[in-house]
Amino acid sequence: MADPKLAAYRAKRDFNQTAEPSGDRPAPGSKRLRFVIQKHDATRLHYDFRLEYEGVLLSWAVTRGPSVDPADKRLAVEVEPHPIPYGDFEGTIPKGQYGGGAVMLWDRGYWGPEGMTVAEGLKKGDLKFTLDGARLKGSWVLVRMKHDRDGGKSKRNNWLLIKHRDEWARDGEGEAFLEANAASVASGRSLEEIAAGEGKGPTPFFTAKPKTKAARSSPARVWNSNRGDPEASAEAVASKDRQPPPANAAKGKRAAALPDFIPPQLTQAVDRPPSGDAWAHEIKFDGYRMQLRVEDGRTTLKTRKGLDWTHRFKEIAADAAGLGDAIVDGEIVALDDHGAPDFPALQAALSSGRTGGLVFYVFDLLFQGREDLRPLPLRDRKARLQALTSSAGDGGRIRFVDHFETGGEAVLKSACRMHLEGIISKRLDSPYVSGRSDTWTKAKCRGGQEVVVAGWTSEGASQFRSLIAGVHRDGRLVHVGRIGTGFSRDKVAEILPRLRAVETGTSPFEGPGAPRKAAGVHWVKPVLVAEIESGGWTGDGNLRQASFKALREDKPAEEVVQEVPAPVETVERAASEEKAKPAKVAPARPAPTGKVVMGVTLSNPDKVLWPAADGEPAHTKRDLALYYEAMAEALLPHIRGRPCSIIRCPDGVGGQGFFQRHIGQGASSLVTAVTVFGDKSPYLQIDRPEALVAMAQTGALELHPWNCMPDRPEVPGRLVFDLDPAPGVDFARVIEGALEVKARLEALGLAAFCKTTGGKGLHVVAPLAAEKGDPLTWPEAKGFARDLCTAMAAAQPERYLVNMAKAKREGRIFLDYLRNDRMATAVAPYSPRARSGAPVSWPLEWKAVKSGLDPKAFTLRTAPALWRKNRAWADYDVSARPLRAAAARLAKAGKA
């Protein structure tokens, strides 16, 4: 029986028309009080704030959404209590129904009253409480407005929702916090995707966890009474349509013995999944392809090249012993906390020998007993495999891979949204054929590639910087670029010994374009294979935005070639020709929505961040995200491993901006949290291309990293001299100043590099190498920069000064050495600036630092094309020099 407190809720709804819970069934209890905030796109966009109390959800409509800024007082209109299961509702209320529109689970967690009982707070109209949610935390208060303190007799009961000042408060970030957290905490979907019924459904919190996949909430929660079960998803319906094969189904060929090993069937890379109902689509697993053979209870696991790795996966082999005689094709993976494949975690498990948590996903059955199933259609082989794996051990390590039979594009989109590698598409009527064929294809979310490791670069005496990569083309190993991101300390510690074990004095590359030996470059024998992610290939055959994942041992280096996706029409046409039918015309690809960049969903992607100005067009949030994607390879070497402050302008350069250095609550998981000595709040760090796009989603228009060594925030890694001219100073004078700083640095034995600031000044940068013995300190770095600038100002006081007081700067250039202190920052090379015209900070060749240089030429629009031709800073890494020797020379010169 429904709770009488829900009478008003039930009276407003027709439960034959809406999928909202009716509240007539009891809900599971909880030891702690729960809360939920639902973003609701009804007549007006608002946020529904709901607190569990006495068996219902007390509810308020917060018109502008909750704010983490204590200065904001958000109107919260009290509405009727809702049933507890409503806390898991995410979907669309049909038009014409009360509250019609899309509903998103924006935040949820636990709550409790603070210094009072709930009843006391409600009666007083001053309910203080704490939240422990995925996004909102800390102390809050709901205050009933004075003219509504009549016990609810007025038509509206208005309250104010206010954040108390504590460690979770964020001044000035009210609107930005909402915009930065625009996706569902339960499904990762945007409101638009929820309204369209796209993506996976939400995970439950208030109701019992479903025990089966079919019990999970449907992505499409818009339901009308004539459409059947409102809980049934498209996937569930599809699985019901796939009936098991009849008893007289075709049987395989009898064989005299179980083969020792069968070369696996391989996939052909295509630019998108094939269409039509002839194809099955499976998730692409990021692991080790493995063939399982069971005979008389003895199991073996072999790699794609037939190497016996049974000893490395003992737990899976033990679980498989009860399957009966069979040969099974599958992939062994490690899963992260979200259940997604994690290739580096797989490597770590193998290195440590802790393989009990690995999973063997099986997707094809080649033999069962002495019956050769390879000639049978895939549909029949998978039906047999599903029945076979139901008898696997209870460790849950052997899992059947289900598939979707329609909507390849939609399956790929969902896989990318979940940050998976991609999908495999297979012809349902095809036999199993060893080798590469066009009946199995793969389409990836982000360019994955194996490369041959041909060398590495180091900074100074020993610090690792990047891998030098190659692939085989026409029988030769050719250079395809460097891999400078994706390396943690643990990864470097693991791969460096393996690199040194195969170090050689000869370059393994052949043909034109092979890099030459230089300082800091180490060659290795071409025997190691690395798994990487990349943004594809440049026009001249080099990798874009390459990021290291792990070394892999299951593929010989001589087989590593450049993987180029073929047009999907080729496999669709081949499939049609096999059926002796006219070739099908591939349907036109849907126009991109522009909401997703590198797997990151953008809210309001058409929002203008830079209005048209100075001859530049307007630039949107999407433009910024695409810029970060295109320039990640250039940007990341200068910011990865370093705390990075950002300047956020959620409303664009004309709106309010603010400086942020801490990672903040509700930040994207793509961003690294780094702890800095002396501050308990984690700092923001950007270590991967996707994190850059996540910054675009938050409206981060500028990136200001520390000037430390990567992953060593207490050790200076570069000097930055900022030449900041007073108004009216000709830019030619700034150029002269930069050239003088260069001359002084080089005279002291340091290298110098120049870049524009995106404003009216220039930066001169000196990369620093690690010192022998004790690490360099920040006071040493700052002291050297100060002494050099002071000497320069003393020599020409009419031109330069080191006093930042504006009253003294007229007609002169301020030599800012203060960027060389701990926690001080400087705008990163290639970073945009929050200024009119969308300028960027641009690295320059010294030959370009001359009369006629126009810093305004380098903008968000022009930079990506210019970068492909720019050779500036190419030798930055290998030019690093220790500072102490230069400091000694400077001190000696000062005494002369």
GROMACS .gro file of C-alpha atoms in nm, residues 57-374:
model
  318
   57LEU     CA    1   1.206   1.179  -0.040
   58LEU     CA    2   1.141   1.534   0.083
   59SER     CA    3   1.175   1.746  -0.229
   60TRP     CA    4   1.265   2.099  -0.335
   61ALA     CA    5   1.293   2.246  -0.686
   62VAL     CA    6   1.613   2.451  -0.697
   63THR     CA    7   1.565   2.692  -0.983
   64ARG     CA    8   1.930   2.762  -1.068
   65GLY     CA    9   2.085   2.453  -0.918
   66PRO     CA   10   2.295   2.416  -0.602
   67SER     CA   11   2.602   2.639  -0.570
   68VAL     CA   12   2.933   2.559  -0.399
   69ASP     CA   13   2.988   2.934  -0.351
   70PRO     CA   14   2.872   3.039   0.000
   71ALA     CA   15   2.785   3.383  -0.138
   72ASP     CA   16   2.508   3.232  -0.352
   73LYS     CA   17   2.161   3.185  -0.205
   74ARG     CA   18   1.962   2.959  -0.434
   75LEU     CA   19   1.582   2.962  -0.429
   76ALA     CA   20   1.447   2.614  -0.339
   77VAL     CA   21   1.069   2.572  -0.379
   78GLU     CA   22   0.933   2.290  -0.162
   79VAL     CA   23   0.722   2.041  -0.359
   80GLU     CA   24   0.542   1.718  -0.276
   81PRO     CA   25   0.738   1.423  -0.127
   82HIS     CA   26   0.842   1.154  -0.375
   83PRO     CA   27   0.876   0.777  -0.327
   84ILE     CA   28   1.219   0.636  -0.239
   85PRO     CA   29   1.260   0.448  -0.573
   86TYR     CA   30   1.233   0.783  -0.748
   87GLY     CA   31   1.593   0.837  -0.641
   88ASP     CA   32   1.697   0.596  -0.919
   89PHE     CA   33   1.478   0.745  -1.191
   90GLU     CA   34   1.663   0.873  -1.495
   91GLY     CA   35   1.478   0.901  -1.823
   92THR     CA   36   1.211   1.106  -1.993
   93ILE     CA   37   0.866   1.188  -1.864
   94PRO     CA   38   0.634   1.195  -2.170
   95LYS     CA   39   0.502   1.528  -2.292
   96GLY     CA   40   0.161   1.605  -2.151
   97GLN     CA   41   0.245   1.437  -1.822
   98TYR     CA   42   0.324   1.634  -1.508
   99GLY     CA   43   0.687   1.750  -1.528
  100GLY     CA   44   0.727   1.628  -1.885
  101GLY     CA   45   1.092   1.630  -1.997
  102ALA     CA   46   1.427   1.461  -1.946
  103VAL     CA   47   1.548   1.377  -1.595
  104MET     CA   48   1.915   1.318  -1.509
  105LEU     CA   49   2.067   1.178  -1.189
  106TRP     CA   50   2.306   1.468  -1.126
  107ASP     CA   51   2.431   1.377  -0.778
  108ARG     CA   52   2.355   1.130  -0.503
  109GLY     CA   53   2.497   1.000  -0.178
  110TYR     CA   54   2.432   1.025   0.195
  111TRP     CA   55   2.318   1.309   0.417
  112GLY     CA   56   2.259   1.380   0.785
  113PRO     CA   57   2.132   1.664   1.005
  114GLU     CA   58   2.393   1.885   1.169
  115GLY     CA   59   2.347   1.990   1.534
  116MET     CA   60   1.974   1.912   1.539
  117THR     CA   61   1.720   1.648   1.448
  118VAL     CA   62   1.556   1.657   1.106
  119ALA     CA   63   1.218   1.728   1.268
  120GLU     CA   64   1.362   2.023   1.462
  121GLY     CA   65   1.522   2.173   1.153
  122LEU     CA   66   1.208   2.139   0.942
  123LYS     CA   67   0.987   2.287   1.213
  124LYS     CA   68   1.221   2.578   1.269
  125GLY     CA   69   1.266   2.636   0.896
  126ASP     CA   70   1.643   2.620   0.939
  127LEU     CA   71   1.768   2.272   0.849
  128LYS     CA   72   2.146   2.238   0.875
  129PHE     CA   73   2.294   1.923   0.726
  130THR     CA   74   2.599   1.764   0.568
  131LEU     CA   75   2.619   1.602   0.225
  132ASP     CA   76   2.850   1.319   0.125
  133GLY     CA   77   2.778   1.283  -0.244
  134ALA     CA   78   2.967   1.217  -0.562
  135ARG     CA   79   2.980   1.593  -0.629
  136LEU     CA   80   2.842   1.788  -0.335
  137LYS     CA   81   3.004   1.752   0.005
  138GLY     CA   82   3.033   1.934   0.334
  139SER     CA   83   2.800   2.156   0.531
  140TRP     CA   84   2.479   2.313   0.391
  141VAL     CA   85   2.161   2.474   0.513
  142LEU     CA   86   1.801   2.504   0.393
  143VAL     CA   87   1.642   2.822   0.530
  144ARG     CA   88   1.269   2.887   0.489
  145MET     CA   89   1.213   3.242   0.371
  146LYS     CA   90   1.061   3.471   0.631
  147HIS     CA   91   0.726   3.530   0.460
  148ASP     CA   92   0.679   3.153   0.417
  149ARG     CA   93   0.740   3.061   0.783
  150ASP     CA   94   0.370   2.988   0.834
  151GLY     CA   95   0.383   2.613   0.839
  152GLY     CA   96   0.301   2.573   0.473
  153LYS     CA   97  -0.027   2.769   0.453
  154SER     CA   98   0.083   2.981   0.159
  155LYS     CA   99   0.058   2.855  -0.197
  156ARG     CA  100   0.434   2.822  -0.222
  157ASN     CA  101   0.681   2.722   0.044
  158ASN     CA  102   1.006   2.891  -0.052
  159TRP     CA  103   1.344   2.810   0.100
  160LEU     CA  104   1.702   2.912   0.029
  161LEU     CA  105   1.972   2.650  -0.025
  162ILE     CA  106   2.311   2.783   0.091
  163LYS     CA  107   2.658   2.628   0.110
  164HIS     CA  108   2.838   2.680   0.441
  165ARG     CA  109   3.200   2.789   0.429
  166ASP     CA  110   3.426   2.484   0.472
  167GLU     CA  111   3.695   2.296   0.281
  168TRP     CA  112   3.440   2.204   0.010
  169ALA     CA  113   3.333   2.562  -0.057
  170ARG     CA  114   3.456   2.727  -0.378
  171ASP     CA  115   3.427   3.105  -0.404
  172GLY     CA  116   3.316   3.229  -0.743
  173GLU     CA  117   3.264   2.882  -0.887
  174GLY     CA  118   2.887   2.845  -0.858
  175GLU     CA  119   2.794   2.845  -1.224
  176ALA     CA  120   3.124   2.695  -1.335
  177PHE     CA  121   3.079   2.397  -1.105
  178LEU     CA  122   2.744   2.313  -1.262
  179GLU     CA  123   2.882   2.350  -1.612
  180ALA     CA  124   3.188   2.139  -1.535
  181ASN     CA  125   2.965   1.860  -1.406
  182ALA     CA  126   2.709   1.831  -1.681
  183ALA     CA  127   2.684   1.452  -1.713
  184SER     CA  128   2.488   1.196  -1.512
  185VAL     CA  129   2.667   1.043  -1.212
  186ALA     CA  130   2.476   0.720  -1.275
  187SER     CA  131   2.520   0.671  -1.651
  188GLY     CA  132   2.764   0.935  -1.777
  189ARG     CA  133   2.503   1.064  -2.022
  190SER     CA  134   2.407   1.419  -2.109
  191LEU     CA  135   2.047   1.542  -2.093
  192GLU     CA  136   2.031   1.526  -2.471
  193GLU     CA  137   2.139   1.161  -2.473
  194ILE     CA  138   1.887   1.076  -2.202
  195ALA     CA  139   1.611   1.247  -2.400
  196ALA     CA  140   1.710   1.047  -2.709
  197GLY     CA  141   1.726   0.719  -2.516
  198GLU     CA  142   2.093   0.676  -2.603
  199GLY     CA  143   2.370   0.512  -2.400
  200LYS     CA  144   2.360   0.268  -2.114
  201GLY     CA  145   2.108   0.305  -1.835
  202PRO     CA  146   2.185   0.432  -1.484
  203THR     CA  147   2.333   0.221  -1.208
  204PRO     CA  148   2.092   0.189  -0.912
  205PHE     CA  149   2.155   0.335  -0.567
  206PHE     CA  150   1.822   0.356  -0.383
  207THR     CA  151   1.686   0.024  -0.506
  208ALA     CA  152   1.837  -0.322  -0.486
  209LYS     CA  153   2.122  -0.392  -0.728
  210PRO     CA  154   1.996  -0.597  -1.026
  211LYS     CA  155   2.128  -0.951  -1.028
  212THR     CA  156   2.119  -0.989  -1.403
  213LYS     CA  157   2.209  -0.776  -1.699
  214ALA     CA  158   1.849  -0.778  -1.819
  215ALA     CA  159   1.734  -0.628  -1.490
  216ARG     CA  160   1.940  -0.313  -1.539
  217SER     CA  161   1.752   0.005  -1.616
  218SER     CA  162   1.695   0.073  -1.981
  219PRO     CA  163   1.863   0.365  -2.150
  220ALA     CA  164   1.529   0.450  -2.310
  221ARG     CA  165   1.299   0.514  -2.016
  222VAL     CA  166   1.024   0.688  -2.217
  223TRP     CA  167   0.737   0.440  -2.214
  224ASN     CA  168   0.380   0.423  -2.334
  225SER     CA  169   0.140   0.148  -2.225
  226ASN     CA  170   0.119  -0.007  -2.572
  227ARG     CA  171   0.493  -0.072  -2.594
  228GLY     CA  172   0.532  -0.361  -2.354
  229ASP     CA  173   0.765  -0.382  -2.057
  230PRO     CA  174   0.893  -0.035  -1.965
  231GLU     CA  175   1.207  -0.189  -1.812
  232ALA     CA  176   1.305  -0.377  -2.129
  233SER     CA  177   1.607  -0.233  -2.308
  234ALA     CA  178   1.683  -0.262  -2.676
  235GLU     CA  179   1.962  -0.502  -2.585
  236ALA     CA  180   1.726  -0.721  -2.383
  237VAL     CA  181   1.475  -0.733  -2.667
  238ALA     CA  182   1.750  -0.824  -2.910
  239SER     CA  183   1.870  -1.104  -2.683
  240LYS     CA  184   1.517  -1.243  -2.659
  241ASP     CA  185   1.498  -1.248  -3.038
  242ARG     CA  186   1.808  -1.467  -3.055
  243GLN     CA  187   1.659  -1.807  -2.993
  244PRO     CA  188   1.886  -2.106  -2.915
  245PRO     CA  189   1.950  -2.334  -3.214
  246PRO     CA  190   1.703  -2.620  -3.258
  247ALA     CA  191   1.806  -2.972  -3.169
  248ASN     CA  192   1.863  -3.058  -3.536
  249ALA     CA  193   2.101  -2.766  -3.591
  250ALA     CA  194   2.392  -2.820  -3.829
  251LYS     CA  195   2.680  -3.007  -3.675
  252GLY     CA  196   3.051  -2.967  -3.727
  253LYS     CA  197   3.285  -3.209  -3.898
  254ARG     CA  198   3.427  -3.503  -3.704
  255ALA     CA  199   3.802  -3.495  -3.652
  256ALA     CA  200   4.040  -3.772  -3.554
  257ALA     CA  201   4.204  -3.563  -3.282
  258LEU     CA  202   4.191  -3.225  -3.117
  259PRO     CA  203   4.442  -2.995  -3.293
  260ASP     CA  204   4.733  -2.875  -3.084
  261PHE     CA  205   4.688  -2.513  -3.200
  262ILE     CA  206   4.480  -2.325  -3.458
  263PRO     CA  207   4.611  -1.994  -3.597
  264PRO     CA  208   4.353  -1.732  -3.495
  265GLN     CA  209   4.121  -1.539  -3.720
  266LEU     CA  210   4.227  -1.173  -3.736
  267THR     CA  211   4.036  -0.852  -3.795
  268GLN     CA  212   4.054  -0.591  -4.067
  269ALA     CA  213   4.060  -0.231  -3.947
  270VAL     CA  214   3.780  -0.018  -4.093
  271ASP     CA  215   3.687   0.347  -4.055
  272ARG     CA  216   3.345   0.269  -3.903
  273PRO     CA  217   3.135  -0.038  -3.821
  274PRO     CA  218   2.952  -0.215  -4.107
  275SER     CA  219   2.577  -0.163  -4.127
  276GLY     CA  220   2.293  -0.406  -4.170
  277ASP     CA  221   2.155  -0.698  -3.974
  278ALA     CA  222   2.409  -0.948  -4.110
  279TRP     CA  223   2.666  -0.833  -3.855
  280ALA     CA  224   2.720  -0.894  -3.483
  281HIS     CA  225   2.902  -0.628  -3.282
  282GLU     CA  226   3.116  -0.711  -2.976
  283ILE     CA  227   3.318  -0.494  -2.739
  284LYS     CA  228   3.687  -0.481  -2.832
  285PHE     CA  229   3.891  -0.596  -2.534
  286ASP     CA  230   4.225  -0.439  -2.454
  287GLY     CA  231   4.421  -0.744  -2.346
  288TYR     CA  232   4.605  -1.054  -2.468
  289ARG     CA  233   4.443  -1.270  -2.736
  290MET     CA  234   4.455  -1.628  -2.609
  291GLN     CA  235   4.348  -1.972  -2.732
  292LEU     CA  236   4.228  -2.219  -2.470
  293ARG     CA  237   4.265  -2.592  -2.532
  294VAL     CA  238   4.111  -2.847  -2.294
  295GLU     CA  239   4.163  -3.221  -2.336
  296ASP     CA  240   4.100  -3.485  -2.069
  297GLY     CA  241   4.092  -3.213  -1.806
  298ARG     CA  242   4.433  -3.074  -1.903
  299THR     CA  243   4.430  -2.711  -2.012
  300THR     CA  244   4.673  -2.501  -2.212
  301LEU     CA  245   4.657  -2.131  -2.296
  302LYS     CA  246   4.851  -2.016  -2.601
  303THR     CA  247   4.918  -1.675  -2.749
  304ARG     CA  248   4.824  -1.573  -3.102
  305LYS     CA  249   5.167  -1.702  -3.214
  306GLY     CA  250   5.126  -2.037  -3.037
  307LEU     CA  251   5.345  -1.966  -2.732
  308ASP     CA  252   5.238  -2.161  -2.423
  309TRP     CA  253   5.147  -1.914  -2.148
  310THR     CA  254   4.949  -2.153  -1.928
  311HIS     CA  255   5.191  -2.096  -1.641
  312ARG     CA  256   5.116  -1.725  -1.646
  313PHE     CA  257   4.738  -1.770  -1.608
  314LYS     CA  258   4.710  -2.061  -1.364
  315GLU     CA  259   4.379  -1.956  -1.212
  316ILE     CA  260   4.203  -1.927  -1.549
  317ALA     CA  261   4.349  -2.260  -1.659
  318ALA     CA  262   4.216  -2.424  -1.342
  319ASP     CA  263   3.867  -2.281  -1.393
  320ALA     CA  264   3.864  -2.405  -1.753
  321ALA     CA  265   3.947  -2.766  -1.667
  322GLY     CA  266   3.579  -2.854  -1.623
  323LEU     CA  267   3.466  -2.735  -1.965
  324GLY     CA  268   3.526  -3.065  -2.138
  325ASP     CA  269   3.738  -3.117  -2.449
  326ALA     CA  270   3.727  -2.795  -2.651
  327ILE     CA  271   3.925  -2.521  -2.823
  328VAL     CA  272   3.804  -2.172  -2.735
  329ASP     CA  273   3.909  -1.831  -2.870
  330GLY     CA  274   3.910  -1.532  -2.639
  331GLU     CA  275   4.102  -1.252  -2.469
  332ILE     CA  276   4.247  -1.223  -2.120
  333VAL     CA  277   4.207  -0.880  -1.963
  334ALA     CA  278   4.240  -0.694  -1.637
  335LEU     CA  279   3.945  -0.480  -1.533
  336ASP     CA  280   3.964  -0.142  -1.361
  337ASP     CA  281   3.735  -0.023  -1.081
  338HIS     CA  282   3.465   0.061  -1.336
  339GLY     CA  283   3.477  -0.281  -1.504
  340ALA     CA  284   3.658  -0.154  -1.814
  341PRO     CA  285   3.963  -0.332  -1.962
  342ASP     CA  286   4.294  -0.188  -1.841
  343PHE     CA  287   4.598  -0.302  -2.040
  344PRO     CA  288   4.864  -0.150  -1.809
  345ALA     CA  289   4.696  -0.325  -1.516
  346LEU     CA  290   4.721  -0.653  -1.710
  347GLN     CA  291   5.094  -0.596  -1.754
  348ALA     CA  292   5.132  -0.515  -1.386
  349ALA     CA  293   4.948  -0.834  -1.290
  350LEU     CA  294   5.176  -1.042  -1.510
  351SER     CA  295   5.488  -0.872  -1.374
  352SER     CA  296   5.386  -0.931  -1.013
  353GLY     CA  297   5.240  -1.278  -1.069
  354ARG     CA  298   4.909  -1.166  -0.913
  355THR     CA  299   4.682  -1.295  -1.187
  356GLY     CA  300   4.387  -1.421  -0.981
  357GLY     CA  301   4.179  -1.117  -1.071
  358LEU     CA  302   4.217  -1.151  -1.448
  359VAL     CA  303   3.921  -1.245  -1.667
  360PHE     CA  304   3.908  -1.461  -1.981
  361TYR     CA  305   3.641  -1.327  -2.216
  362VAL     CA  306   3.552  -1.598  -2.468
  363PHE     CA  307   3.389  -1.519  -2.802
  364ASP     CA  308   3.429  -1.822  -3.031
  365LEU     CA  309   3.422  -2.203  -3.009
  366LEU     CA  310   3.641  -2.381  -3.266
  367PHE     CA  311   3.621  -2.740  -3.143
  368GLN     CA  312   3.392  -2.922  -2.903
  369GLY     CA  313   3.511  -3.272  -2.838
  370ARG     CA  314   3.621  -3.412  -3.173
  371GLU     CA  315   3.371  -3.193  -3.356
  372ASP     CA  316   3.526  -2.923  -3.574
  373LEU     CA  317   3.290  -2.624  -3.553
  374ARG     CA  318   3.489  -2.388  -3.774
   0.00000   0.00000   0.00000
